[in-house]
PDB file of C-alpha atoms in Angstrom:
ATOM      1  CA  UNK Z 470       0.000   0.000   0.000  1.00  0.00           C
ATOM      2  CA  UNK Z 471       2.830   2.476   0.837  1.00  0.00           C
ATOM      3  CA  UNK Z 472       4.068   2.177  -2.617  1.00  0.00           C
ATOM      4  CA  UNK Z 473       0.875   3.183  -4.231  1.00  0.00           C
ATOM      5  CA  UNK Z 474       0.936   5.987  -2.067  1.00  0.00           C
ATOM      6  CA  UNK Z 475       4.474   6.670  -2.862  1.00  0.00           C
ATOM      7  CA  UNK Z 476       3.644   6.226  -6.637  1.00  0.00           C
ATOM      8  CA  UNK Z 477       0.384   8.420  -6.377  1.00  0.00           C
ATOM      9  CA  UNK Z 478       2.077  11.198  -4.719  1.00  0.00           C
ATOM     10  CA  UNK Z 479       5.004  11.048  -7.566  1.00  0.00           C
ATOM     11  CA  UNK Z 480       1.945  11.508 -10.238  1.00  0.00           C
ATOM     12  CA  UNK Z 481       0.816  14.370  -8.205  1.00  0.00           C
ATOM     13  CA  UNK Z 482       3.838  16.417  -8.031  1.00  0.00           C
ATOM     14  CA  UNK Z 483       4.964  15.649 -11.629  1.00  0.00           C
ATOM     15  CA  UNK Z 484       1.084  16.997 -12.647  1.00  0.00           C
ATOM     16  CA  UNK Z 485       0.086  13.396 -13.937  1.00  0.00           C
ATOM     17  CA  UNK Z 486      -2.949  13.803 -11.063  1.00  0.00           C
ATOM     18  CA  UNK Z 487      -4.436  16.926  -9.992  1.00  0.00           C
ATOM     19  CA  UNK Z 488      -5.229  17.547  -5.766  1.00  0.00           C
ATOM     20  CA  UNK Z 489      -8.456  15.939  -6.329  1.00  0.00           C
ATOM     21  CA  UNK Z 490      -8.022  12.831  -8.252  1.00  0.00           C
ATOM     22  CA  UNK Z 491      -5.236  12.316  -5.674  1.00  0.00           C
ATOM     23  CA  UNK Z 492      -7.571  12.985  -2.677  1.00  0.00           C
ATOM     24  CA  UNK Z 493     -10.216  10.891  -4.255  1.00  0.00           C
ATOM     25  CA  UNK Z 494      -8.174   8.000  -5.191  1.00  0.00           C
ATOM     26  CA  UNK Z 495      -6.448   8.059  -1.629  1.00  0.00           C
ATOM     27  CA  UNK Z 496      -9.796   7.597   0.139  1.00  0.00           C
ATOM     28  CA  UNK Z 497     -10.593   5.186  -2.503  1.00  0.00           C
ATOM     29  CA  UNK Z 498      -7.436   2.901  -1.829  1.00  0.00           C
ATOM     30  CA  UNK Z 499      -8.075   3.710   1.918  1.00  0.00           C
ATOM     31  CA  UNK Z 500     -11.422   2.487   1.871  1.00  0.00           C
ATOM     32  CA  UNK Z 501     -10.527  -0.401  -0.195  1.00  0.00           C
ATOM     33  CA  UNK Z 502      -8.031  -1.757   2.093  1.00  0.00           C
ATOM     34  CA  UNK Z 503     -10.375  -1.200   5.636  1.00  0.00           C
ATOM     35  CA  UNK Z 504     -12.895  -3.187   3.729  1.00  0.00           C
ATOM     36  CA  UNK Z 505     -10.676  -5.981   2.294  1.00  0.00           C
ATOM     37  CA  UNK Z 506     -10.693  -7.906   5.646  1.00  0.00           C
ATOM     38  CA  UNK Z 507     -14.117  -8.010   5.407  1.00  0.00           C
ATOM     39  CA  UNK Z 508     -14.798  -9.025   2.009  1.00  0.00           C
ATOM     40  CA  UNK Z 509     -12.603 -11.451   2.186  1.00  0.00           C
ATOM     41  CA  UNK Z 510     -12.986 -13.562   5.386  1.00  0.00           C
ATOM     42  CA  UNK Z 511     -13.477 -16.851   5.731  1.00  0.00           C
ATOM     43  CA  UNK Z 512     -17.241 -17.624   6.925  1.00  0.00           C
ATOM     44  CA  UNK Z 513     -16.920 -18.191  10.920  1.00  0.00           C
ATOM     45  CA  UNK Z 514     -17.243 -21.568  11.904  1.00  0.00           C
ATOM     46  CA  UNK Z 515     -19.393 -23.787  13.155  1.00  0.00           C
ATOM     47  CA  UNK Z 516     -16.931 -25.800  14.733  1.00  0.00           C
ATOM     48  CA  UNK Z 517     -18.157 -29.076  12.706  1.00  0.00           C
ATOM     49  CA  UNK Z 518     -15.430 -30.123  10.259  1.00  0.00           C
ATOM     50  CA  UNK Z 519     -16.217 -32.825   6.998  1.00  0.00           C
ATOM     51  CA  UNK Z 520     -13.414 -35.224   7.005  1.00  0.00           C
ATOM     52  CA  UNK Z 521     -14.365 -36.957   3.883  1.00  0.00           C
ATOM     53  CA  UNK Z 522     -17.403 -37.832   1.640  1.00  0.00           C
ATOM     54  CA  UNK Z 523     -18.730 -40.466   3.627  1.00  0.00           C
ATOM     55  CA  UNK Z 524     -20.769 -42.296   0.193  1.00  0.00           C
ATOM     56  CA  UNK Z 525     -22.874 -40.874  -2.505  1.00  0.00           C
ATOM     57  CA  UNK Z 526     -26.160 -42.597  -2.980  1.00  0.00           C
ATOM     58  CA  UNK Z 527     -28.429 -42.146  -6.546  1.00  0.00           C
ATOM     59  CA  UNK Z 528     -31.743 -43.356  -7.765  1.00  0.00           C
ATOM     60  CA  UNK Z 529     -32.301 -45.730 -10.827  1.00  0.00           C
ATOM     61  CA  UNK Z 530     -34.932 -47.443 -12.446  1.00  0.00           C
ATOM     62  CA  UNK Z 531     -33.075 -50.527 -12.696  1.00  0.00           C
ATOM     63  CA  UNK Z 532     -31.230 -51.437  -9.265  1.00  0.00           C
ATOM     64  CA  UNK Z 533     -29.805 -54.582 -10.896  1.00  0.00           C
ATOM     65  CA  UNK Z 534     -28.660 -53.104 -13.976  1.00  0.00           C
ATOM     66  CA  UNK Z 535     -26.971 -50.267 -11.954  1.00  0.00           C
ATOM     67  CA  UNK Z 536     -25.160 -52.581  -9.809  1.00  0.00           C
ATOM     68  CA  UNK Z 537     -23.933 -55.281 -11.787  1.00  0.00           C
ATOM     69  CA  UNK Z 538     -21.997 -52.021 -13.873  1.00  0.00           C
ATOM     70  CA  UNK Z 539     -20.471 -50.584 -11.050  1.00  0.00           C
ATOM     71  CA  UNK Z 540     -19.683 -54.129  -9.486  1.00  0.00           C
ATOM     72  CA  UNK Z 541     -17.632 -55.420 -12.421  1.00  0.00           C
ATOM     73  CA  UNK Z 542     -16.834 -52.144 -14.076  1.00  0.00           C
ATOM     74  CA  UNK Z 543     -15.499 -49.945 -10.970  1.00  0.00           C
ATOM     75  CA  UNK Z 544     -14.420 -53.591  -9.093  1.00  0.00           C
ATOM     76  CA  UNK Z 545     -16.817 -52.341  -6.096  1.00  0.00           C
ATOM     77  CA  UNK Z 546     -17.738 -55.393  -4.082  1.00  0.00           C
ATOM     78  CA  UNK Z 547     -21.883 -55.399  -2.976  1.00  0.00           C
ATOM     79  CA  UNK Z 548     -21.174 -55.183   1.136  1.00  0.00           C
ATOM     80  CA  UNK Z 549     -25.445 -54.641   1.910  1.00  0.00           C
ATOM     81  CA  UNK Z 550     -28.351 -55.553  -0.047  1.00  0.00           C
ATOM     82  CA  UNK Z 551     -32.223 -55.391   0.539  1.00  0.00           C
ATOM     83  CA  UNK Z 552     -35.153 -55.671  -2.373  1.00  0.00           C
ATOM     84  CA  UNK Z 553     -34.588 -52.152  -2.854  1.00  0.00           C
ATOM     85  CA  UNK Z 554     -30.996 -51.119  -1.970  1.00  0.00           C
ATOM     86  CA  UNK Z 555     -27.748 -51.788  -2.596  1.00  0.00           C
ATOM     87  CA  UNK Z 556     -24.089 -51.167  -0.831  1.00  0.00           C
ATOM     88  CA  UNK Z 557     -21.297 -51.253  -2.909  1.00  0.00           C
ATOM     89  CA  UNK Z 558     -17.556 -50.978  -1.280  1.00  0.00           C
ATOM     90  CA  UNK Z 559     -15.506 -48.128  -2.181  1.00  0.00           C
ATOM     91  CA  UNK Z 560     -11.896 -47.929  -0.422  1.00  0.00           C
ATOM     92  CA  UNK Z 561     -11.644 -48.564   3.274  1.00  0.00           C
ATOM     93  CA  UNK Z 562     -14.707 -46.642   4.274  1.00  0.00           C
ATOM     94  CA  UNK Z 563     -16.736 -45.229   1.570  1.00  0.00           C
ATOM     95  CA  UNK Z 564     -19.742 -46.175   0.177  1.00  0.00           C
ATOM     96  CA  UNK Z 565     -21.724 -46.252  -2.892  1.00  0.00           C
ATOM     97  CA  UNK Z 566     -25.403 -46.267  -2.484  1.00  0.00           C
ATOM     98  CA  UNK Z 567     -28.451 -47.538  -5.172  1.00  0.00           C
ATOM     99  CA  UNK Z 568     -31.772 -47.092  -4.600  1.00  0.00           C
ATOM    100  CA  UNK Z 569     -34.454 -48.897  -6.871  1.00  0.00           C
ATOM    101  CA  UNK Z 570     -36.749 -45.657  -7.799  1.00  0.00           C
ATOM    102  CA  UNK Z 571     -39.807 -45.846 -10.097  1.00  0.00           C
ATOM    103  CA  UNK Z 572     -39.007 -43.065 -11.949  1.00  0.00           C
ATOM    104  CA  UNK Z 573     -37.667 -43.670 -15.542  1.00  0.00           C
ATOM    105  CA  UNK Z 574     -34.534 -41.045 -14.478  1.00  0.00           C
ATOM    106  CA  UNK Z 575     -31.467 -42.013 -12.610  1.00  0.00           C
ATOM    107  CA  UNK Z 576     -30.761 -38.777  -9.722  1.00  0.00           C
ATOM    108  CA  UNK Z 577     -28.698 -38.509  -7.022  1.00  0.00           C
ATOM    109  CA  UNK Z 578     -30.358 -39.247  -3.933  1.00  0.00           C
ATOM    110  CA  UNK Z 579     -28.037 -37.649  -1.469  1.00  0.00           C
ATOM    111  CA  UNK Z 580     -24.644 -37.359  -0.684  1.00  0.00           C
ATOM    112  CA  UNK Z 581     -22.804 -37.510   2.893  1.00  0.00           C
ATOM    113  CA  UNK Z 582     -20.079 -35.933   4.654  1.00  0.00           C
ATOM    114  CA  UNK Z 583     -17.981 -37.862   7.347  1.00  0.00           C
ATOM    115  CA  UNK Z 584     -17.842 -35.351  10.425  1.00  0.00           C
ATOM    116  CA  UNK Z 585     -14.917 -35.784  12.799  1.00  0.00           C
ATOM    117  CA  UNK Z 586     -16.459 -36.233  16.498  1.00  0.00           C
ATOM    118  CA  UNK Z 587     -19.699 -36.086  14.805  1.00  0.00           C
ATOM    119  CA  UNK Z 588     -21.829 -35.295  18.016  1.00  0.00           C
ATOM    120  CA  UNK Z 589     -26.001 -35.327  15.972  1.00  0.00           C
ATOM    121  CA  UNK Z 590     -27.911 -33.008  18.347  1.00  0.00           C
ATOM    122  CA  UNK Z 591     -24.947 -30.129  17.905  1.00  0.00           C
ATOM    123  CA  UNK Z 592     -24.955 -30.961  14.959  1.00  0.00           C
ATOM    124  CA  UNK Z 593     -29.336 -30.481  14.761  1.00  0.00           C
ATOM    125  CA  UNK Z 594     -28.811 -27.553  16.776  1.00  0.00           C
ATOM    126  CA  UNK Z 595     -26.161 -26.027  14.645  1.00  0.00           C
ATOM    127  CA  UNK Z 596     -29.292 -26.647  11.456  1.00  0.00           C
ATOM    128  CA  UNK Z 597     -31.844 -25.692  13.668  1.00  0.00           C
ATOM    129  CA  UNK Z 598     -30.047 -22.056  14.457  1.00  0.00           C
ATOM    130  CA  UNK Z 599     -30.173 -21.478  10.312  1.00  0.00           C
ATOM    131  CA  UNK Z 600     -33.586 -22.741   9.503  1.00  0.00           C
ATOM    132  CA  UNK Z 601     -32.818 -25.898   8.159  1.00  0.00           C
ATOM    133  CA  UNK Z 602     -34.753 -28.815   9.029  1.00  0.00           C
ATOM    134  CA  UNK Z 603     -33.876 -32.717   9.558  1.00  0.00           C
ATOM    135  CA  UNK Z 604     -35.727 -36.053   9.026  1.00  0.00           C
ATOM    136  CA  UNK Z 605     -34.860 -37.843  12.147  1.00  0.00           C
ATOM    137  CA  UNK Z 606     -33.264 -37.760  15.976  1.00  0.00           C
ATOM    138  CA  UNK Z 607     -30.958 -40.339  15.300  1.00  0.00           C
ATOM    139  CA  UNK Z 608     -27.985 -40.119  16.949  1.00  0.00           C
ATOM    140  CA  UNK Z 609     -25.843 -41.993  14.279  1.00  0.00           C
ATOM    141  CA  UNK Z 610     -26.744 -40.471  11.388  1.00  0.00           C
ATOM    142  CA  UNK Z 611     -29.276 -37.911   9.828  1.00  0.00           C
ATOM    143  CA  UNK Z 612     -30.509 -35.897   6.722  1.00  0.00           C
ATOM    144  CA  UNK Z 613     -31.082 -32.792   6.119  1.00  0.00           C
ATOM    145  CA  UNK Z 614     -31.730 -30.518   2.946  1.00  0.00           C
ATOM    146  CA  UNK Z 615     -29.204 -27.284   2.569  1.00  0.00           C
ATOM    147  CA  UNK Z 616     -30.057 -23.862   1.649  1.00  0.00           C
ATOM    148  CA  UNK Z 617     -30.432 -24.895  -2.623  1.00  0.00           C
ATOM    149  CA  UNK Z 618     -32.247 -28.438  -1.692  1.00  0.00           C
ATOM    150  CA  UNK Z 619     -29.924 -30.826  -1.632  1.00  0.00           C
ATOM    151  CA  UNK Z 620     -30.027 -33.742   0.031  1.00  0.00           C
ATOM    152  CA  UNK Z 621     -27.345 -34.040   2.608  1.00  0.00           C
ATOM    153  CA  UNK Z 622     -26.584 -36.452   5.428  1.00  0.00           C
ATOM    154  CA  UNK Z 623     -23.983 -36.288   8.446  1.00  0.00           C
ATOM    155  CA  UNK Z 624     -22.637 -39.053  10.236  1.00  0.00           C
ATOM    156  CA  UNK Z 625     -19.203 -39.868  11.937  1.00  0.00           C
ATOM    157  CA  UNK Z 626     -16.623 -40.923   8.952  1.00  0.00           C
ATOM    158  CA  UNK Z 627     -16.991 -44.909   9.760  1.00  0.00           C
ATOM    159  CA  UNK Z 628     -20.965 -44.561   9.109  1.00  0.00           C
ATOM    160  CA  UNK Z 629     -21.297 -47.706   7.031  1.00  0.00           C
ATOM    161  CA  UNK Z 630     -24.893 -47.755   5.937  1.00  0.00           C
ATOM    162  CA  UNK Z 631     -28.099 -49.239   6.163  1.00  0.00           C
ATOM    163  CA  UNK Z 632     -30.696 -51.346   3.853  1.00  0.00           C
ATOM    164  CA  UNK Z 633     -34.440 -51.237   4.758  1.00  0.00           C
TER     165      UNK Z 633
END
């Protein structure tokens, strides 16, 4: 900053800027830099922090189709099953979720973030505070939707899934 200063108050005394553009554009830079902080800085924090995407689950119209691809294409072994889920293994910990839907379009159904010590009522509280609701008082794991509707769900990062 000094050496815009330095290099505005060279263009004033040479007559490259008159007493008022150099006024004005001091109070501009001025003004720029008290606000910078602001405009820049990081959103405060909750004190939650994701420590990885936990699985990503989607909706098909053909569960068995779906499955059998990402089993022998991706090498992702089936670790849960139900009539209308399936669990494939991804790495260690991670998940890959398929849901038989009746619709005729495949969507995601939700993704999830691992939380490290995921503790679920701050965590509702936390939601609660910004509006946001939930769909259960679980204390393992939860949904909710975020401020542009997507479906989100928190858990602790060894969360490893449910059929129904």
């Amino acid at each position: 900053m000094i050496e815009t200063i330095e290099r505005m108050l060279s263009d004033l005394e040479r007559g490259r800027l008159s007493r008022r553009q150099f006024a004005v554009s001091l109070a501009a830079l001025a003004a720029s830099t008290s606000l910078a902080p602001v405009a820049f800085a990081a959103p405060a924090p909750t004190g939650f922090r994701a420590v990885g995407i936990n699985h990503v689950t989607v909706r098909v119209p053909d569960l068995h189709r779906t499955s059998q691809f990402y089993q022998e294409f991706f090498g992702m072994p089936l670790k849960q099953q139900s009539a209308t889920i399936h669990i494939l293994g991804v790495g260690e910990s991670s998940f890959f979720g398929i849901e038989q839907d009746e619709s005729k379009t495949a969507a995601v159904s939700h993704y999830d973030f691992g939380m490290a010590n995921f503790n679920a009522d701050e965590v509702r509280a936390k939601l609660t505070e910004r509006g946001l609701k939930f769909d259960s008082n679980s204390k393992e794991s939860f949904k909710f939707y975020d401020p542009d509707g997507f479906h989100v769900q928190e858990n602790a990062p060894d969360y490893g899934g449910h059929v129904s």
